[in-house]
CSV table of C-alpha atoms in Angstrom, one decimal:
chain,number,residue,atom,x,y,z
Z,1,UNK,CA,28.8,-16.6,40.7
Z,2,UNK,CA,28.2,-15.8,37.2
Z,3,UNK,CA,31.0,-17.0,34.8
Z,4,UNK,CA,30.9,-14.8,31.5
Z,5,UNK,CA,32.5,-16.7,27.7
Z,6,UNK,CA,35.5,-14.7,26.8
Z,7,UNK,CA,34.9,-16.1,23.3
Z,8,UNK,CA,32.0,-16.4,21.2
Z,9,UNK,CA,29.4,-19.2,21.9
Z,10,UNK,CA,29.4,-20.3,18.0
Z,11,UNK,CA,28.4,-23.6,17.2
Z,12,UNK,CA,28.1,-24.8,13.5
Z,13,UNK,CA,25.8,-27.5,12.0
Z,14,UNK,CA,26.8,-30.1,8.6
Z,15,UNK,CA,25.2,-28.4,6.7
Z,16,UNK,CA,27.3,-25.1,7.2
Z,17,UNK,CA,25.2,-22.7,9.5
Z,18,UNK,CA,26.8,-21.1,12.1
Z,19,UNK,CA,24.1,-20.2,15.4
Z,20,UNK,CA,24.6,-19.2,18.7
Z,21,UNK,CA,22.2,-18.4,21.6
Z,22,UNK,CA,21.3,-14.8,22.3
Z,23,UNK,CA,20.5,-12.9,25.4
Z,24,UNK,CA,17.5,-10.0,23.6
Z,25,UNK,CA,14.0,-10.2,24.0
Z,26,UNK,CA,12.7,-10.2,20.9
Z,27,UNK,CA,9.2,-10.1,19.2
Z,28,UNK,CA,7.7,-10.5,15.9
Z,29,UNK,CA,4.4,-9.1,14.8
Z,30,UNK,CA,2.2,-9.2,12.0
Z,31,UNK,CA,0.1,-6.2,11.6
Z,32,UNK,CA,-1.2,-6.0,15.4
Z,33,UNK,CA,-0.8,-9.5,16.0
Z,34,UNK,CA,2.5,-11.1,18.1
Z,35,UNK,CA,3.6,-13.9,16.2
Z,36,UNK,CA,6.6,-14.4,18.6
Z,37,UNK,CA,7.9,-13.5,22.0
Z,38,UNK,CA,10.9,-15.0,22.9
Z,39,UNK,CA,14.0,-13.5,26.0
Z,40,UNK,CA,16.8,-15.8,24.5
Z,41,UNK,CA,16.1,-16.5,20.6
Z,42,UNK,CA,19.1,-18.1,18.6
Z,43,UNK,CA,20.7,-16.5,16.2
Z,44,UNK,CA,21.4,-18.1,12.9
Z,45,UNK,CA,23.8,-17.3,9.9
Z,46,UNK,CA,23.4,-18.9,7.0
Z,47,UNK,CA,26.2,-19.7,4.6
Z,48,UNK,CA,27.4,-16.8,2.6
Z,49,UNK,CA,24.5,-14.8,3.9
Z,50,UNK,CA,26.9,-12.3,6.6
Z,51,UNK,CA,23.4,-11.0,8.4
Z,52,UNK,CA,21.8,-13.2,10.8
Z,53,UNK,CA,18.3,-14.1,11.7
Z,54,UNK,CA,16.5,-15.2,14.5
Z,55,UNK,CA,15.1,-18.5,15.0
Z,56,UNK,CA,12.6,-19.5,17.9
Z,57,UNK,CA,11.4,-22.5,19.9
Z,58,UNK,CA,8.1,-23.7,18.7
Z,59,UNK,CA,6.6,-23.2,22.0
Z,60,UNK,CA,7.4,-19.5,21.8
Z,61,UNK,CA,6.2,-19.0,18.4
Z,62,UNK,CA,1.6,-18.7,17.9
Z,63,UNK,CA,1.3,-22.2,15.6
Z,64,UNK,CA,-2.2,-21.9,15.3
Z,65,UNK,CA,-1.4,-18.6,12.7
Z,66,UNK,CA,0.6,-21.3,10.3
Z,67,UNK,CA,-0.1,-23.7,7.3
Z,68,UNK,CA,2.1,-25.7,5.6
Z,69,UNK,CA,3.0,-23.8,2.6
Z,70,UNK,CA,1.1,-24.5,-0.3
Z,71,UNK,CA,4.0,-23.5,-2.9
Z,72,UNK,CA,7.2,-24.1,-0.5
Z,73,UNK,CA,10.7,-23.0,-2.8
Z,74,UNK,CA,13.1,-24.7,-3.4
Z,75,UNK,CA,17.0,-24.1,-2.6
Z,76,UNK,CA,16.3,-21.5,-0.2
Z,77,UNK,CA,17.8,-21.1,3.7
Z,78,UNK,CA,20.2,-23.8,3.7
Z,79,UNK,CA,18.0,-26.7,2.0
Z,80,UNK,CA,14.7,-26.3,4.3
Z,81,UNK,CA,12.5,-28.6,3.4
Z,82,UNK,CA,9.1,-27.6,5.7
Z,83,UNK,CA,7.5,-23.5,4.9
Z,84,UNK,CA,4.9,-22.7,6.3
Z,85,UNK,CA,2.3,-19.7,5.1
Z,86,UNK,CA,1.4,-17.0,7.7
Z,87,UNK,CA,-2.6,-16.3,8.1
Z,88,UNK,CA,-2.7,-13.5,10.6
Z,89,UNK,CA,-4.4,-9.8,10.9
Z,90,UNK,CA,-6.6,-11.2,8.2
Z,91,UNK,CA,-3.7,-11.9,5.5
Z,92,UNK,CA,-1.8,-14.4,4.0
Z,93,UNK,CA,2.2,-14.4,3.9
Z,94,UNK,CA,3.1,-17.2,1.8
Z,95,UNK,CA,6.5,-18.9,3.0
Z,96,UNK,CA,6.9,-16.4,5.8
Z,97,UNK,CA,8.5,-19.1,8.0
Z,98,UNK,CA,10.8,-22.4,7.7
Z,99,UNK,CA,12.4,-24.6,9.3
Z,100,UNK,CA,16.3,-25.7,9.1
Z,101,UNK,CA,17.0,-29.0,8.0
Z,102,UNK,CA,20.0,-29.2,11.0
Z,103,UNK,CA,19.2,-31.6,13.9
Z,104,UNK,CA,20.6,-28.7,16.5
Z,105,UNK,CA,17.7,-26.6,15.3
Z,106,UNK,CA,15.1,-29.0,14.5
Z,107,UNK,CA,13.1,-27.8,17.1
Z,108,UNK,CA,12.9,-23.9,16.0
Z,109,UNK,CA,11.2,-21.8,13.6
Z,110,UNK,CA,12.7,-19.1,11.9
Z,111,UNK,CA,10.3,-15.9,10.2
Z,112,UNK,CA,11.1,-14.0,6.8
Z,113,UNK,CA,11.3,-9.9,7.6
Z,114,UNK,CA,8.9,-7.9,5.4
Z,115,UNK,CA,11.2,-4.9,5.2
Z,116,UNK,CA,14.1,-7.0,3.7
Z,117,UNK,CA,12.0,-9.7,1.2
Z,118,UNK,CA,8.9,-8.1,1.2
Z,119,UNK,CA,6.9,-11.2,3.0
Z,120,UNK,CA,6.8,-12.3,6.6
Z,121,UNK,CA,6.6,-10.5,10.1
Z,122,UNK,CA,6.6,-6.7,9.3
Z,123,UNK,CA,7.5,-5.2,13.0
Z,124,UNK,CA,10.4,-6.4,15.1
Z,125,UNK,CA,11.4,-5.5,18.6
Z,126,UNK,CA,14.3,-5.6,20.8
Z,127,UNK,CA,13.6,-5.0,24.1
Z,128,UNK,CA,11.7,-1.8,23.8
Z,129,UNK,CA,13.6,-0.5,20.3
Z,130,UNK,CA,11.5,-1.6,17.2
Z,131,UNK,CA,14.7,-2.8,14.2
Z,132,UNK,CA,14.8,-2.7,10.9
Z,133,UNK,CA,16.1,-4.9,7.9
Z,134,UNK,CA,17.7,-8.0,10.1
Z,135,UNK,CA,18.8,-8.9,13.6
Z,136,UNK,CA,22.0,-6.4,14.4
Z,137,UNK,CA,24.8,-8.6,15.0
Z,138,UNK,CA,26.1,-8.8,18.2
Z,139,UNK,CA,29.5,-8.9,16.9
Z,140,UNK,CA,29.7,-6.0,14.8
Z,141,UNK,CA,30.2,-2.6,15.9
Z,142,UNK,CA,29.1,0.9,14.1
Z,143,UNK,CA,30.6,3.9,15.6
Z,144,UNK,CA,29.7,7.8,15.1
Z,145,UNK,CA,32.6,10.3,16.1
Z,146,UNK,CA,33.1,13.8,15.6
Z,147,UNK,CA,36.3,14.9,14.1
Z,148,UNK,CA,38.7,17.5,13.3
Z,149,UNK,CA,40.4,16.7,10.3
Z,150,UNK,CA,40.5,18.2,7.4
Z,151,UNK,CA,38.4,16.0,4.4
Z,152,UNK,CA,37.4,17.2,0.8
Z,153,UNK,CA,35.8,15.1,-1.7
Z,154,UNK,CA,36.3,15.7,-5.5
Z,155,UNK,CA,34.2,14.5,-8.4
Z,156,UNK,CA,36.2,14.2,-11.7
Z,157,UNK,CA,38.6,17.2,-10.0
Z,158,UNK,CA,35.8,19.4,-8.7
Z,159,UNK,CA,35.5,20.0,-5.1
Z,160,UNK,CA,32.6,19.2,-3.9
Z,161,UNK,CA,32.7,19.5,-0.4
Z,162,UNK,CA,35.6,20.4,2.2
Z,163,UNK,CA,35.6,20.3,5.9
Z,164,UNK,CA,37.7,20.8,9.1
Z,165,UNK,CA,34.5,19.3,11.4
Z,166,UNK,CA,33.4,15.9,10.0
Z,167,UNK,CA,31.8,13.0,11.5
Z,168,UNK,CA,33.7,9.7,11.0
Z,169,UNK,CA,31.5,6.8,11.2
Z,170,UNK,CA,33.9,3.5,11.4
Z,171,UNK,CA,31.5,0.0,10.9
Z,172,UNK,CA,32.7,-3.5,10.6
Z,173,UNK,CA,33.6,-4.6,7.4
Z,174,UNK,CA,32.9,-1.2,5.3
Z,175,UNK,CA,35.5,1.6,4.5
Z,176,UNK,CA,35.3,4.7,7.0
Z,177,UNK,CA,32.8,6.9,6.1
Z,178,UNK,CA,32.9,10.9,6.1
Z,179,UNK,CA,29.8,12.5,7.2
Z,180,UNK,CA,30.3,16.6,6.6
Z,181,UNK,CA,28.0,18.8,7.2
Z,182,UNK,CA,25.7,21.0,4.7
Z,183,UNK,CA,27.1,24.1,4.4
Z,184,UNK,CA,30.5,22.5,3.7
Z,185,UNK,CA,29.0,20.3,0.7
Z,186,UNK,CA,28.1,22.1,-2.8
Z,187,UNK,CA,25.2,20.4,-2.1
Z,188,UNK,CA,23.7,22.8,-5.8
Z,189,UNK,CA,26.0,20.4,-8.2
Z,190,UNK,CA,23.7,17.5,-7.2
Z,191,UNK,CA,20.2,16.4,-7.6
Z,192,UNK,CA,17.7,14.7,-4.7
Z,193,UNK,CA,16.5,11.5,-5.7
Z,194,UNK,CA,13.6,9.0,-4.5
Z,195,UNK,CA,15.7,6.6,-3.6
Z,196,UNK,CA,16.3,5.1,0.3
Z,197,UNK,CA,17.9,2.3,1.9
Z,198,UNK,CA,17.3,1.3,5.0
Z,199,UNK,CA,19.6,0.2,7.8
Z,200,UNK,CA,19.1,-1.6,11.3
Z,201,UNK,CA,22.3,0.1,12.9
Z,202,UNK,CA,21.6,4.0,11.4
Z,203,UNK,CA,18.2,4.0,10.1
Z,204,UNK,CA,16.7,5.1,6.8
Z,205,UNK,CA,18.8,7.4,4.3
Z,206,UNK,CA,17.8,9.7,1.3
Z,207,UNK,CA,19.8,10.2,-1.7
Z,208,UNK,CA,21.0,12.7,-4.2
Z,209,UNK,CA,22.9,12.0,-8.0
Z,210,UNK,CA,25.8,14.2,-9.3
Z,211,UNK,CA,24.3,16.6,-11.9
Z,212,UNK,CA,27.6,17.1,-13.7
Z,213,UNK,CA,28.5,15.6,-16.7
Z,214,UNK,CA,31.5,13.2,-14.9
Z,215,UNK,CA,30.4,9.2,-15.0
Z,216,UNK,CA,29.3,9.3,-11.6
Z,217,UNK,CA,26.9,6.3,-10.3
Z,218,UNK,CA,23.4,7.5,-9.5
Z,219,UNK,CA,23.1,7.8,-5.4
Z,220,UNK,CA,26.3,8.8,-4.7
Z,221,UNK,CA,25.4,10.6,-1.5
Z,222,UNK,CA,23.4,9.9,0.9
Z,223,UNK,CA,22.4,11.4,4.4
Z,224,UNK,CA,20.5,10.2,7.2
Z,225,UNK,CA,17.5,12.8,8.2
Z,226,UNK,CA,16.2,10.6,11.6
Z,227,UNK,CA,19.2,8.6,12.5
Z,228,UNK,CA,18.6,5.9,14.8
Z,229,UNK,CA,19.5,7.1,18.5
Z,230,UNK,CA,23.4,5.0,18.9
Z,231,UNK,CA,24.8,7.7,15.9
Z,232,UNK,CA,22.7,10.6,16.2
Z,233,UNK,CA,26.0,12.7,15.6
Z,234,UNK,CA,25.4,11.9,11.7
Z,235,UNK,CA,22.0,13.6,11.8
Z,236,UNK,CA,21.4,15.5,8.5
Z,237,UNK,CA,25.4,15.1,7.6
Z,238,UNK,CA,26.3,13.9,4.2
Z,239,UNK,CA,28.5,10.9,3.1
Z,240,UNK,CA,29.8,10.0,-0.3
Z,241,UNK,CA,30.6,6.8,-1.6
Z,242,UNK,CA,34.4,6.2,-1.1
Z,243,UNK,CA,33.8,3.5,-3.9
Z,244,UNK,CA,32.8,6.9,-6.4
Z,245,UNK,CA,34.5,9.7,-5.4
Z,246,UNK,CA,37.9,11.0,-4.8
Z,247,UNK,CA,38.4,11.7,-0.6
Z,248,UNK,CA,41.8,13.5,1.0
Z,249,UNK,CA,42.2,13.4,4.5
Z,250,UNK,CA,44.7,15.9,6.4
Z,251,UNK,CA,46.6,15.6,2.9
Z,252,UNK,CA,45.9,12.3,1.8
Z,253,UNK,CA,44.2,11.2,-1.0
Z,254,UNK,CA,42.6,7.8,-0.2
Z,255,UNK,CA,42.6,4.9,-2.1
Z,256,UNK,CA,39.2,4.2,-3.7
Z,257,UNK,CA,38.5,1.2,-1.5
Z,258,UNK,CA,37.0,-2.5,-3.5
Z,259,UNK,CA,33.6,-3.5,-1.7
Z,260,UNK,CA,30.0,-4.4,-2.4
Z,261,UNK,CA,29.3,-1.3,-4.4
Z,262,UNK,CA,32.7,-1.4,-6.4
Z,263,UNK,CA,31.4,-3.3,-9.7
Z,264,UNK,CA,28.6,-0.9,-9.7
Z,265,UNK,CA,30.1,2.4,-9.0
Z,266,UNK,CA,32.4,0.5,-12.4
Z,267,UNK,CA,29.4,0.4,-14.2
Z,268,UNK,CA,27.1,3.3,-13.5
Z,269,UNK,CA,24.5,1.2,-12.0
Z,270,UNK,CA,22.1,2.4,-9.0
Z,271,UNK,CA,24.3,1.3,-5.8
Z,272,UNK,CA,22.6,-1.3,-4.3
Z,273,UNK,CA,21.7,-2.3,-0.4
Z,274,UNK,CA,24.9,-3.7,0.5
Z,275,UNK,CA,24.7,-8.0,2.1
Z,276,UNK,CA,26.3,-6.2,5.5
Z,277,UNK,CA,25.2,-4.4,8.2
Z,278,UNK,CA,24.1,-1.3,6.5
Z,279,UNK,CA,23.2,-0.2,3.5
Z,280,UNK,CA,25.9,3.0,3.4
């Protein structure tokens, strides 16, 4: 018989990281080439750092691509010591892997994620689903539902959108998020931009700016056009920063909530990709 944990099977090292097996099958590739293929990789979480990465037994991992690093960093993942460069599909990835200095992990190697750093493995797999960004934490939930209540955003007192049929998307550690639907957005008082984040748990968003003369932050709304397939319900639907805007729900006016983005919706600066789950 099968005994399940009812708690999390957390264990955490000196030197403050905090790693725990997990049950995915997960590979890395480079180009064409699988640099790892593992069924239970470990995930680690670095101090401070609230996304996780995978980490693998060097017997799962293809050791003939690496070289130690020729310019390893310094003070990077939790004092590593040992990088190692990444030759494979005929280029070089300079520090695309490292090991942790902590004895309990000694014996793995963990790999940088090209979409997130811009070096390292640039395709990652779980089971069959390729992921984006960084390892989705098992202990975090994101969760699309439709809804009846009444919302309307205002920008320095105009309305710029109102709704009776919104999509709430509730995901740990970030404000709830409205998602309303075109026609219900004066979608003419804002401007498209180039920008786009990208996001393991939704997918990849484009942007607009407010074209009125209010101090607005630039990419203040965002949809997602090819939402990944666990919150397809937000497909095409717009969502404005809570941080930015003004929101009422059935009545009440929300408070404008302190996160990530709140010292640069303060400022007028671009909003950035958030150290969470998602990036909106």
């Amino acid at each position: 018989m099968t005994t399940f944990p009812t708690a999390r099977n957390v264990r955490t090292t000196p030197e403050g990281l905090v790693w725990e097996p997990g049950e995915r099958w997960v590979r890395g590739r480079k180009g064409e080439v699988t640099v790892v293929d593992r069924r239970h990789p470990v995930l680690v979480w670095e101090p401070d750092v609230p996304v996780p990465l995978y980490a693998f037994p060097r017997d799962e991992v293809c050791q003939d691509l690496l070289r130690p690093a020729k310019n390893p960093p310094t003070g990077t993942h939790t004092g590593s010591r040992i990088f190692y460069d990444l030759v494979a599909d005929g280029e070089l990835s300079e520090n695309a892997a490292w090991t942790f200095p902590a004895d309990d992990l000694s014996g793995h190697i963990a790999f940088e994620w090209f979409s997130r750093v811009g070096r390292g493995l640039d395709r990652w797999y779980e089971e069959e689903e390729e992921i984006f960004i960084h390892p989705r934490d098992p202990h975090k939930r994101v969760d699309a539902l439709a809804s009846s209540r009444h919302v309307t955003v205002e920008i320095d007192g105009t309305v710029v959108a109102d709704t009776h049929r919104p999509v709430l998307l509730f995901e740990t550690g970030l404000p709830t998020r409205y998602y309303i639907p075109r026609e219900d957005v004066r979608l003419d008082l804002f401007k498209p931009t180039d920008h786009s984040t990208g996001c393991p748990y939704k997918g990849t968003a484009a942007y607009w700016s407010w074209s009125g003369g209010a101090e607005v932050p630039p990419n203040v709304v965002w949809t997602y056009p090819r939402p990944l397939p666990a919150v397809g319900a937000i497909r095409d639907l717009l969502a404005f920063y809570n941080e930015a805007v003004d929101i009422t729900v059935d009545g009440d006016r929300l408070d404008r909530p302190t996160t990530v983005f709140s010292a640069h919706t303060a400022a007028g600066r671009t909003l950035p990709r958030p150290p969470t789950p998602s990036a909106s």
